[in-house]
Coordinates of C-alpha atoms in Angstrom, one line a residue:
M1 CA -21.1 81.6 -64.2
K2 CA -19.5 85.1 -63.7
K3 CA -20.8 85.3 -60.1
S4 CA -19.4 81.8 -59.4
I5 CA -16.0 82.9 -60.8
E6 CA -15.9 86.1 -58.7
K7 CA -17.0 84.2 -55.6
A8 CA -14.2 81.6 -56.2
R9 CA -11.6 84.3 -56.6
K10 CA -12.7 86.0 -53.3
E11 CA -12.6 82.6 -51.5
K12 CA -9.2 81.9 -53.1
N13 CA -7.7 85.1 -51.7
K14 CA -8.7 84.1 -48.2
I15 CA -6.6 80.9 -48.4
P16 CA -3.1 81.2 -47.0
R17 CA -0.4 80.4 -49.6
L18 CA 2.2 77.7 -49.2
H19 CA 5.7 79.1 -48.6
H20 CA 7.8 77.7 -51.4
P21 CA 9.3 79.4 -54.5
A22 CA 7.5 79.4 -57.9
K23 CA 4.3 78.2 -56.2
A24 CA 1.1 79.9 -55.5
S25 CA -1.3 78.5 -52.9
L26 CA -3.0 75.1 -53.0
T27 CA -6.7 75.3 -52.2
G28 CA -8.1 75.5 -48.8
A29 CA -9.6 72.2 -49.5
T30 CA -6.2 70.7 -49.9
K31 CA -5.0 72.0 -46.6
H32 CA -8.2 71.0 -44.8
A33 CA -7.8 67.5 -46.2
K34 CA -4.5 67.3 -44.5
R35 CA -5.9 68.1 -41.0
T36 CA -6.4 65.3 -38.6
P37 CA -9.4 64.8 -36.3
R38 CA -9.3 66.3 -32.8
N39 CA -9.2 62.9 -31.2
G40 CA -6.5 61.6 -33.6
P41 CA -2.8 61.5 -33.4
P42 CA -0.9 64.5 -31.9
K43 CA -0.7 67.6 -34.1
K44 CA 2.5 68.1 -36.1
T45 CA 4.8 71.0 -35.2
D46 CA 5.0 74.0 -37.5
S47 CA 8.4 72.8 -38.8
Q48 CA 6.9 69.4 -39.6
V49 CA 4.0 70.9 -41.4
A50 CA 6.4 73.1 -43.4
E51 CA 8.5 70.1 -44.3
T52 CA 5.4 68.1 -45.4
E53 CA 4.2 71.1 -47.5
K54 CA 7.6 71.4 -49.1
R55 CA 7.7 67.7 -50.1
F56 CA 4.1 68.0 -51.4
S57 CA 5.1 71.0 -53.4
Q58 CA 8.1 69.2 -54.9
V59 CA 5.9 66.3 -55.9
W60 CA 3.4 68.7 -57.4
D61 CA 6.0 70.7 -59.3
T62 CA 8.0 67.7 -60.6
A63 CA 5.1 65.4 -61.6
S64 CA 5.3 64.4 -65.2
D65 CA 1.5 64.1 -65.4
A66 CA -0.6 67.3 -65.8
L67 CA -2.4 68.0 -62.5
L68 CA -5.5 70.3 -62.2
L69 CA -7.4 71.2 -59.1
T70 CA -10.9 72.7 -59.4
D71 CA -13.7 73.7 -57.0
P72 CA -17.4 72.5 -57.0
N73 CA -18.2 75.3 -59.5
G74 CA -15.7 74.2 -62.0
I75 CA -13.2 77.0 -61.3
V76 CA -9.5 76.3 -61.6
L77 CA -7.8 76.5 -58.2
E78 CA -4.3 75.2 -59.1
V79 CA -2.3 73.6 -61.9
N80 CA 1.2 72.2 -62.0
P81 CA 4.0 73.1 -64.5
A82 CA 3.3 69.9 -66.5
F83 CA -0.3 71.0 -67.1
C84 CA 0.8 74.4 -68.3
Q85 CA 3.3 72.8 -70.7
L86 CA 0.7 70.3 -72.0
Y87 CA -1.9 72.9 -72.7
G88 CA 0.5 75.6 -73.8
R89 CA -0.8 78.2 -71.3
S90 CA 0.7 79.9 -68.2
R91 CA -0.5 79.4 -64.7
D92 CA -1.8 83.0 -64.5
Q93 CA -3.9 82.3 -67.7
L94 CA -5.6 79.3 -66.0
L95 CA -6.2 80.2 -62.4
G96 CA -9.7 81.4 -61.6
K97 CA -10.9 80.4 -65.0
P98 CA -13.7 77.8 -65.7
V99 CA -12.4 74.3 -66.2
T100 CA -13.9 74.4 -69.7
I101 CA -10.8 76.3 -70.7
A102 CA -8.9 72.9 -70.7
L103 CA -11.6 70.9 -72.5
P104 CA -12.6 70.5 -76.2
K105 CA -15.5 72.9 -77.1
Q106 CA -17.9 70.1 -77.8
M107 CA -17.6 69.0 -74.2
H108 CA -18.2 72.4 -72.5
S109 CA -21.9 72.2 -71.9
Q110 CA -21.8 68.6 -70.7
A111 CA -18.9 69.3 -68.3
I112 CA -20.7 72.3 -66.7
A113 CA -23.8 70.2 -66.1
D114 CA -21.8 67.2 -64.7
Y115 CA -19.8 69.2 -62.2
K116 CA -22.5 69.8 -59.7
T117 CA -23.8 66.3 -60.0
F118 CA -20.4 64.9 -59.2
F119 CA -19.9 67.0 -56.1
H120 CA -23.3 66.0 -54.7
S121 CA -23.1 62.3 -55.2
E122 CA -20.7 59.4 -54.8
I123 CA -20.1 59.1 -58.6
V124 CA -16.5 59.1 -59.7
P125 CA -16.1 60.3 -63.3
A126 CA -14.9 57.7 -65.7
P127 CA -11.5 58.2 -67.4
L128 CA -11.7 60.5 -70.3
E129 CA -9.8 60.3 -73.6
A130 CA -9.9 63.1 -76.1
W131 CA -8.0 65.2 -78.6
I132 CA -7.3 68.7 -77.4
R133 CA -6.1 71.7 -79.5
R134 CA -3.6 74.1 -78.0
D135 CA -3.6 77.9 -78.6
D136 CA -0.8 77.4 -81.2
G137 CA -3.1 75.1 -83.2
T138 CA -1.2 71.9 -82.4
E139 CA -3.2 68.9 -81.1
C140 CA -2.5 66.2 -78.6
F141 CA -4.4 63.1 -77.4
V142 CA -4.8 63.0 -73.6
E143 CA -6.3 60.7 -71.0
S144 CA -7.7 62.2 -67.8
R145 CA -8.5 60.4 -64.6
F146 CA -10.3 61.9 -61.6
D147 CA -10.4 61.8 -57.8
F148 CA -12.0 64.0 -55.1
I149 CA -10.6 65.8 -52.1
T150 CA -13.0 65.6 -49.2
E151 CA -13.4 67.4 -45.9
K152 CA -15.9 66.1 -43.3
N153 CA -17.2 63.7 -45.8
Q154 CA -17.9 66.5 -48.2
R155 CA -16.3 66.7 -51.6
T156 CA -14.5 70.1 -51.7
A157 CA -12.3 69.8 -54.8
L158 CA -11.7 67.7 -57.9
L159 CA -8.2 66.6 -58.8
S160 CA -7.7 65.5 -62.5
I161 CA -4.5 63.7 -63.5
T162 CA -3.9 64.0 -67.3
R163 CA -1.4 62.2 -69.3
D164 CA -0.2 62.9 -72.9
L165 CA -0.9 59.8 -75.0
T166 CA -0.2 61.3 -78.3
A167 CA 2.7 59.1 -79.1
R168 CA 0.8 56.0 -78.2
K169 CA -2.3 57.1 -80.1
Q170 CA -0.2 57.9 -83.2
S171 CA 1.4 54.4 -82.9
E172 CA -2.0 52.8 -82.7
E173 CA -3.3 54.8 -85.7
Q174 CA -0.2 53.9 -87.6
L175 CA -0.7 50.2 -86.8
K176 CA -4.4 50.5 -87.6
N177 CA -3.5 52.1 -90.9
Q178 CA -1.0 49.4 -91.7
L179 CA -3.5 46.7 -90.9
R180 CA -6.1 48.4 -93.0
G181 CA -3.6 48.6 -95.9
L182 CA -2.8 44.9 -95.5
A183 CA -6.5 44.1 -95.4
S184 CA -7.1 45.9 -98.6
L185 CA -4.2 44.1 -100.4
N186 CA -5.6 40.8 -99.0
S187 CA -9.1 41.8 -100.3
I188 CA -7.6 42.4 -103.7
A189 CA -5.9 39.0 -103.6
N190 CA -9.2 37.3 -102.7
A191 CA -11.0 39.2 -105.4
I192 CA -8.4 38.0 -107.9
V193 CA -8.9 34.4 -106.8
H194 CA -12.7 34.4 -106.7
S195 CA -13.6 36.7 -109.6
A196 CA -15.0 34.8 -112.6
S197 CA -14.1 37.6 -115.1
V198 CA -12.0 40.8 -115.5
E199 CA -15.2 42.9 -115.2
Q200 CA -16.1 41.3 -111.9
L201 CA -12.6 41.8 -110.6
L202 CA -12.5 45.5 -111.5
E203 CA -15.9 46.1 -109.9
A204 CA -14.7 44.6 -106.6
S205 CA -11.3 46.4 -106.8
L206 CA -13.0 49.8 -107.2
D207 CA -15.0 49.3 -104.0
I208 CA -11.8 48.2 -102.2
A209 CA -9.8 51.2 -103.3
L210 CA -12.6 53.6 -102.3
D211 CA -12.9 52.0 -98.9
L212 CA -9.1 52.2 -98.4
T213 CA -9.1 56.0 -99.2
D214 CA -12.4 56.9 -97.5
L215 CA -13.8 58.2 -100.8
A216 CA -17.1 57.6 -102.5
T217 CA -16.5 58.5 -106.1
G218 CA -14.4 56.8 -108.7
S219 CA -14.2 54.8 -111.9
V220 CA -12.1 52.0 -113.4
H221 CA -11.3 51.7 -117.1
L222 CA -10.0 48.8 -119.1
I223 CA -8.0 49.5 -122.3
G224 CA -9.4 47.5 -125.2
E225 CA -7.0 45.1 -126.8
E226 CA -8.4 45.8 -130.2
D227 CA -9.1 49.6 -130.2
N228 CA -6.5 50.6 -127.5
V229 CA -9.2 52.9 -126.0
P230 CA -10.1 53.0 -122.3
H231 CA -13.6 51.6 -121.6
M232 CA -15.4 52.3 -118.4
I233 CA -16.0 49.0 -116.6
A234 CA -17.4 50.4 -113.3
Q235 CA -18.2 53.7 -111.6
R236 CA -19.3 54.8 -108.2
G237 CA -20.7 58.2 -107.1
F238 CA -20.8 59.9 -110.4
S239 CA -23.9 61.8 -111.4
P240 CA -25.7 59.6 -114.0
V241 CA -26.9 62.6 -116.0
K242 CA -23.6 64.4 -116.0
L243 CA -21.8 61.1 -116.9
K244 CA -24.2 60.4 -119.8
Q245 CA -23.8 63.9 -121.1
A246 CA -20.0 63.7 -121.0
T247 CA -19.3 60.1 -122.0
E248 CA -17.0 61.0 -124.9
M249 CA -15.2 63.7 -122.9
H250 CA -14.8 61.3 -120.0
T251 CA -13.3 58.7 -122.3
A252 CA -11.0 61.3 -123.7
W253 CA -10.0 62.3 -120.1
A254 CA -9.3 58.7 -119.2
S255 CA -7.3 58.3 -122.4
Q256 CA -5.3 61.3 -121.5
A257 CA -4.6 59.9 -118.1
A258 CA -3.7 56.6 -119.6
V259 CA -1.1 58.3 -121.9
R260 CA 0.5 60.1 -118.9
L261 CA 0.5 56.9 -116.9
L262 CA 2.7 55.2 -119.5
S263 CA 5.6 57.2 -118.0
E264 CA 4.3 58.3 -114.6
S265 CA 3.5 56.0 -111.6
I266 CA 0.6 58.1 -110.4
I267 CA -1.0 61.4 -111.4
E268 CA -3.2 64.0 -109.7
G269 CA -5.3 66.8 -111.1
I270 CA -8.6 68.5 -111.4
P271 CA -11.4 67.1 -113.7
G272 CA -12.5 70.6 -114.3
E273 CA -9.3 71.3 -116.3
V274 CA -10.8 69.2 -119.1
G275 CA -14.4 70.5 -118.6
L276 CA -15.7 67.6 -116.6
V277 CA -18.2 67.9 -113.7
L278 CA -18.9 64.4 -112.7
T279 CA -19.9 64.2 -109.1
T280 CA -23.3 64.9 -107.6
E281 CA -21.8 67.9 -105.7
P282 CA -20.6 70.1 -108.6
Q283 CA -20.5 73.2 -106.3
K284 CA -17.5 71.7 -104.5
Q285 CA -14.0 71.8 -105.9
Q286 CA -13.0 68.4 -107.3
A287 CA -9.7 66.7 -107.5
Y288 CA -8.7 63.3 -108.8
V289 CA -5.9 60.7 -108.5
A290 CA -5.3 58.2 -111.4
I291 CA -3.5 55.0 -110.7
P292 CA -2.2 52.8 -113.5
I293 CA -3.3 49.2 -113.8
R294 CA -0.3 47.7 -115.4
T295 CA 2.5 45.2 -115.5
K296 CA 6.1 46.1 -115.9
T297 CA 5.7 46.3 -119.7
K298 CA 2.0 47.0 -120.4
L299 CA -0.7 49.4 -119.3
S300 CA -4.0 47.6 -119.0
G301 CA -6.2 50.3 -117.5
T302 CA -6.7 53.1 -115.1
L303 CA -8.2 53.4 -111.6
I304 CA -9.5 57.0 -111.0
L305 CA -10.6 58.3 -107.6
V306 CA -12.4 61.6 -107.2
G307 CA -13.0 63.8 -104.2
T308 CA -13.2 67.3 -102.9
S309 CA -9.8 67.6 -101.2
L310 CA -6.8 68.9 -103.1
H311 CA -4.7 66.0 -101.8
L312 CA -7.0 63.0 -101.9
V313 CA -4.6 60.4 -100.6
N314 CA -1.4 60.4 -98.5
E315 CA 1.9 59.0 -99.6
T316 CA 1.3 55.7 -97.8
D317 CA -2.0 55.1 -99.6
K318 CA -0.5 56.1 -102.9
A319 CA 2.1 53.4 -102.5
R320 CA -0.7 50.9 -101.6
L321 CA -2.8 52.0 -104.6
T322 CA 0.2 51.6 -106.9
T323 CA 0.7 48.0 -105.5
I324 CA -3.0 47.3 -106.1
G325 CA -2.6 48.6 -109.7
Y326 CA 0.2 46.2 -110.3
Q327 CA -1.7 43.3 -108.7
L328 CA -4.7 44.1 -111.0
G329 CA -2.4 44.4 -114.1
V330 CA -0.9 41.0 -113.5
A331 CA -4.3 39.5 -112.8
I332 CA -5.8 41.0 -116.0
E333 CA -2.9 39.6 -118.0
N334 CA -3.5 36.2 -116.4
F335 CA -7.2 36.4 -117.2
R336 CA -6.4 37.2 -120.8
L337 CA -3.8 34.4 -121.1
V338 CA -6.3 32.0 -119.6
E339 CA -9.0 33.2 -122.1
K340 CA -6.5 32.8 -125.0
T341 CA -5.5 29.4 -123.7
A342 CA -9.2 28.4 -123.4
E343 CA -9.8 29.7 -127.0
V344 CA -6.9 27.7 -128.3
K345 CA -8.1 24.7 -126.4
A346 CA -11.6 25.2 -127.7
L347 CA -10.3 25.5 -131.2
R348 CA -8.3 22.3 -130.8
E349 CA -11.3 20.5 -129.3
L350 CA -13.4 21.8 -132.2
D351 CA -10.9 20.6 -134.7
R352 CA -10.8 17.2 -132.9
L353 CA -14.6 17.0 -132.9
R354 CA -14.7 18.0 -136.6
S355 CA -12.1 15.3 -137.4
E356 CA -14.1 12.7 -135.3
L357 CA -17.3 13.8 -137.0
I358 CA -15.9 13.3 -140.4
A359 CA -14.3 10.0 -139.5
N360 CA -17.4 8.6 -137.7
V361 CA -19.9 9.9 -140.2
S362 CA -17.9 8.8 -143.1
H363 CA -17.6 5.3 -141.6
E364 CA -21.2 5.1 -140.7
L365 CA -22.4 6.4 -144.0
R366 CA -20.1 4.2 -146.0
T367 CA -21.7 0.9 -144.8
P368 CA -25.3 1.7 -145.7
L369 CA -24.4 3.6 -148.8
G370 CA -22.2 0.7 -149.9
L371 CA -25.0 -1.8 -149.3
I372 CA -27.6 0.4 -151.1
K373 CA -25.2 0.7 -154.0
V374 CA -24.7 -3.1 -154.1
F375 CA -28.5 -3.8 -153.9
C376 CA -29.3 -1.3 -156.6
T377 CA -26.5 -2.5 -158.9
T378 CA -27.8 -6.1 -158.4
L379 CA -31.3 -5.2 -159.2
M380 CA -30.2 -3.3 -162.4
A381 CA -28.1 -6.2 -163.7
K382 CA -29.4 -7.2 -167.1
D383 CA -28.0 -10.7 -167.1
V384 CA -30.0 -11.8 -164.1
A385 CA -33.7 -12.2 -163.8
F386 CA -35.0 -11.9 -160.2
D387 CA -38.4 -13.0 -159.2
R388 CA -40.9 -10.8 -157.3
S389 CA -39.9 -12.2 -153.9
A390 CA -36.1 -11.6 -154.5
R391 CA -36.7 -8.0 -155.7
F392 CA -38.9 -7.3 -152.6
E393 CA -36.1 -8.6 -150.4
F394 CA -33.5 -6.4 -152.0
L395 CA -35.9 -3.4 -151.8
N396 CA -36.5 -4.2 -148.1
D397 CA -32.7 -4.2 -147.5
I398 CA -32.4 -0.8 -149.3
D399 CA -35.2 0.6 -147.1
R400 CA -33.5 -0.6 -143.9
E401 CA -30.2 0.9 -144.9
T402 CA -31.9 4.1 -145.9
D403 CA -33.5 4.3 -142.4
K404 CA -30.0 4.1 -140.9
L405 CA -28.9 7.0 -143.1
E406 CA -32.0 9.0 -142.2
K407 CA -31.3 8.4 -138.5
I408 CA -27.7 9.6 -138.8
V409 CA -28.8 12.8 -140.7
S410 CA -31.6 13.3 -138.2
N411 CA -29.3 13.1 -135.2
L412 CA -26.9 15.6 -136.8
L413 CA -29.8 18.0 -137.5
D414 CA -31.1 17.6 -133.9
L415 CA -27.7 18.2 -132.5
S416 CA -27.3 21.4 -134.5
Q417 CA -30.8 22.6 -133.3
L418 CA -29.9 21.9 -129.7
Q419 CA -26.7 23.8 -129.9
N420 CA -28.4 26.8 -131.4
N421 CA -31.4 26.6 -129.1
R422 CA -33.7 26.1 -132.0
L423 CA -35.1 22.7 -131.1
R424 CA -38.9 23.0 -131.2
L425 CA -41.0 20.8 -128.9
D426 CA -44.7 20.0 -129.5
K427 CA -45.6 19.4 -125.8
R428 CA -48.8 17.8 -124.8
A429 CA -50.2 15.9 -121.9
L430 CA -49.4 12.2 -122.2
D431 CA -49.1 9.0 -120.2
L432 CA -45.4 8.1 -120.1
G433 CA -46.1 4.5 -119.2
E434 CA -48.3 4.1 -122.2
L435 CA -45.7 5.6 -124.5
I436 CA -43.0 3.2 -123.1
T437 CA -45.3 0.2 -123.8
T438 CA -45.9 1.4 -127.3
V439 CA -42.2 1.9 -128.1
I440 CA -41.3 -1.6 -126.7
D441 CA -44.0 -3.2 -128.8
E442 CA -42.7 -1.5 -131.9
M443 CA -39.1 -2.6 -131.2
K444 CA -40.1 -6.2 -130.4
F445 CA -38.1 -7.5 -133.4
N446 CA -35.0 -5.9 -132.1
L447 CA -35.6 -7.5 -128.7
I448 CA -35.8 -11.1 -129.8
Q449 CA -32.6 -12.2 -128.0
H450 CA -33.5 -10.3 -124.8
K451 CA -36.0 -10.7 -122.1
V452 CA -37.9 -7.5 -121.3
V453 CA -39.1 -6.8 -117.8
Y454 CA -41.5 -4.0 -116.9
E455 CA -41.8 -2.2 -113.6
M456 CA -44.6 0.4 -113.9
P457 CA -47.5 1.5 -111.7
V458 CA -51.1 1.0 -112.7
E459 CA -52.1 4.7 -112.5
P460 CA -51.0 7.0 -115.4
L461 CA -47.6 8.7 -115.3
S462 CA -48.6 12.1 -116.6
V463 CA -46.0 14.4 -118.1
M464 CA -46.2 17.4 -120.5
A465 CA -43.9 16.5 -123.3
D466 CA -43.3 16.1 -127.0
P467 CA -44.2 12.4 -127.7
Q468 CA -42.0 12.1 -130.8
R469 CA -39.0 13.4 -129.0
L470 CA -39.5 11.2 -126.0
E471 CA -39.9 8.2 -128.3
Q472 CA -36.6 9.2 -129.8
V473 CA -34.9 9.1 -126.3
L474 CA -36.5 5.8 -125.4
R475 CA -35.5 4.2 -128.7
N476 CA -31.9 5.4 -128.2
L477 CA -31.7 4.0 -124.7
I478 CA -33.4 0.7 -125.4
G479 CA -31.4 0.4 -128.6
N480 CA -28.1 0.9 -126.8
A481 CA -29.2 -1.7 -124.2
V482 CA -29.6 -4.2 -127.0
K483 CA -26.4 -3.3 -128.9
Y484 CA -24.1 -3.4 -125.8
S485 CA -25.5 -6.6 -124.4
P486 CA -24.7 -8.8 -127.4
D487 CA -25.1 -12.1 -125.4
G488 CA -28.7 -11.3 -124.6
G489 CA -29.9 -11.2 -121.1
T490 CA -32.6 -9.2 -119.4
I491 CA -33.5 -5.6 -120.2
K492 CA -35.4 -4.1 -117.3
I493 CA -37.5 -1.0 -117.8
Q494 CA -38.8 0.8 -114.8
C495 CA -41.0 3.9 -114.5
R496 CA -42.2 5.5 -111.2
K497 CA -43.0 8.7 -109.4
E498 CA -40.3 10.2 -107.3
N499 CA -40.3 13.7 -105.6
Q500 CA -42.7 15.3 -108.1
Q501 CA -40.7 13.7 -110.9
I502 CA -41.3 10.8 -113.2
L503 CA -38.2 8.5 -113.1
V504 CA -37.5 6.2 -116.1
G505 CA -34.7 3.6 -116.0
V506 CA -33.4 1.3 -118.7
Q507 CA -31.1 -1.5 -117.3
D508 CA -29.2 -4.1 -119.2
Q509 CA -26.8 -7.0 -118.4
G510 CA -24.2 -6.0 -121.0
I511 CA -20.5 -5.1 -121.0
G512 CA -20.8 -2.0 -118.7
I513 CA -19.1 1.3 -118.9
P514 CA -15.8 2.3 -117.2
V515 CA -16.2 4.9 -114.4
D516 CA -14.1 7.5 -116.1
D517 CA -16.3 7.4 -119.2
L518 CA -19.7 7.7 -117.4
E519 CA -19.8 11.5 -117.7
R520 CA -18.3 11.7 -121.1
I521 CA -20.6 9.3 -122.9
F522 CA -23.2 12.2 -123.2
E523 CA -20.7 14.3 -125.1
R524 CA -21.2 14.6 -128.8
F525 CA -19.2 12.2 -130.9
Y526 CA -17.7 10.5 -127.8
R527 CA -17.6 6.7 -127.8
V528 CA -16.1 4.3 -125.3
G529 CA -13.0 2.8 -126.9
N530 CA -13.3 -1.0 -126.7
E531 CA -13.7 -3.9 -129.1
T532 CA -17.4 -4.2 -128.7
T533 CA -18.1 -0.5 -129.4
R534 CA -15.9 -0.6 -132.4
R535 CA -17.7 -3.7 -133.7
V536 CA -21.2 -2.2 -133.0
G537 CA -20.3 1.1 -134.6
G538 CA -22.1 4.4 -134.3
V539 CA -21.4 8.1 -134.7
G540 CA -21.6 8.9 -131.0
L541 CA -24.6 11.3 -131.2
G542 CA -27.5 9.3 -129.8
L543 CA -26.8 10.0 -126.1
S544 CA -25.8 13.6 -126.7
V545 CA -29.1 14.2 -128.5
S546 CA -31.0 12.3 -125.8
R547 CA -29.5 14.5 -123.1
G548 CA -30.4 17.7 -125.0
I549 CA -34.0 16.5 -125.5
V550 CA -34.5 15.6 -121.8
E551 CA -33.0 18.9 -120.6
E552 CA -35.2 20.8 -122.9
H553 CA -38.1 19.1 -121.1
G554 CA -36.8 20.3 -117.8
G555 CA -35.4 16.9 -116.7
K556 CA -31.9 15.4 -116.4
I557 CA -30.3 12.2 -117.6
W558 CA -27.4 10.1 -116.2
A559 CA -25.9 6.6 -116.2
E560 CA -24.8 4.1 -113.6
S561 CA -22.7 1.1 -114.5
S562 CA -20.6 -1.8 -113.3
L563 CA -18.0 -3.0 -115.7
G564 CA -18.8 -6.4 -117.0
K565 CA -22.2 -6.5 -115.3
G566 CA -24.3 -4.0 -117.2
S567 CA -25.5 -0.4 -117.2
T568 CA -28.6 1.5 -116.2
F569 CA -29.6 4.8 -117.9
Y570 CA -32.0 7.1 -116.0
F571 CA -33.8 10.2 -116.9
T572 CA -36.4 12.3 -115.1
L573 CA -39.3 14.5 -116.3
P574 CA -41.4 16.9 -114.3
Q575 CA -44.7 15.3 -113.2
V576 CA -48.0 17.1 -114.0
N577 CA -51.3 16.6 -112.3
T578 CA -53.5 15.9 -115.4
P579 CA -56.9 14.1 -115.4
R580 CA -56.8 10.7 -116.9
S581 CA -59.3 11.6 -119.6
S582 CA -57.0 14.3 -121.0
V583 CA -54.1 11.9 -121.2
E584 CA -55.9 9.1 -122.9

């Protein structure tokens, strides 16, 4: 490289200089490029040449773009004043030096390798954009474009035209930063909308804040409503071992930050001041910034970001983080208000259900208890002598009313077990079609006014289920079909295989169910309000218990109905491939 520089200097001294003030010579390549072929137009006179060179020099000197002329070895032959001003160097400091003096260090080796290639090919270098650092330490963003000066079809010099794009670049970065900030605020808004809980919201918000500030370590703390102590909800980048060892101290640190944030909008400091070493790189100096999660009147938590720079975030990001803190504060308060509203609503619903339970159970118990009381009092009357047949009839009535009481109590117990996940099932392989046939046969006295139609395949419908519980479901559904079709009609019972499931349907031609009540009829204590249901009576537990039993078996239950034409109740159970011998 030194030999190339010396050779270039010697060649340069041989080139005659242009005669204009404040200018040294242009390269010989430049002058040769201006010559015309021998057979071309007539040569210009010396005065014309001088005038052309004068105009060219004026353009060179007054150009606003930085102009640089280099030879095939990458040695600077000429620069214009704009180039000297852009790079902060004098013309004498640049002439005869390698072109790398005007390039970022990371581009030096590649530039030297490319130069010879460019001069011995037809390749035109692509425009180059880069940040450059001047001798005074300031930086600017430039774009350079390139063209070649040729003589006799040979490239003899490279002309680079460089423009200062710092202002444009800064505007682009500013716009990009603004868009990034808006995107972060939009992400927080989306997280608020789609988060199902405060914890989920804070997890997402921590990631958004870290992404906004280009940091990897941070934590978010929620102040407990009961103990008023910050509790860590989420963390990123902390050393698990260090964090576990310093949990109490970390909580104290967060508490201290929370106290300061009651009066300050944002605080900065060093975790080491309170003895904390939390990151996985303890050898590096740590700093933190704490952002309040608050409303105008209440501090709900803190968002703490940790890094190795003394000033982690700029003023613009501080303003955005403060806005995020307010967004989260309002969202948390809304979450808590919704939770409190839901609790109040749940308590009201519980109170309503309790009242309905007392009213329904009291009504349903009063009738059989009253009848049992009447029958017992009659039997114990001393002034009347009943024969054996009469006494048996009274006892039979007492037995029937006692069964009603037992059913009510049994449904209440079943509901309690279902709600507490304590319902035990004695599952075994069984033929569901056979079970249905048995239940209908046992209920034949209840079905006297109705015509029963079966639709079942010949082959066994094998399920793994508790036979007593399934019988309970079938009796509830068939019993409802009888009760709510008081004028008789056909009760159609179907059972078939469908998509690896056994589907059972019980259809009646009764009063039907309004569309708005189809989902609610499976709620506990819920009863459709009409004259027929009030006359029939009931506690409103049968369907609720039936749903619980079916779901415990891995199936589902639903109803379809047409008001005034009847209803169909369906339920499904998973089919099992069991040999017939094990089912029988």
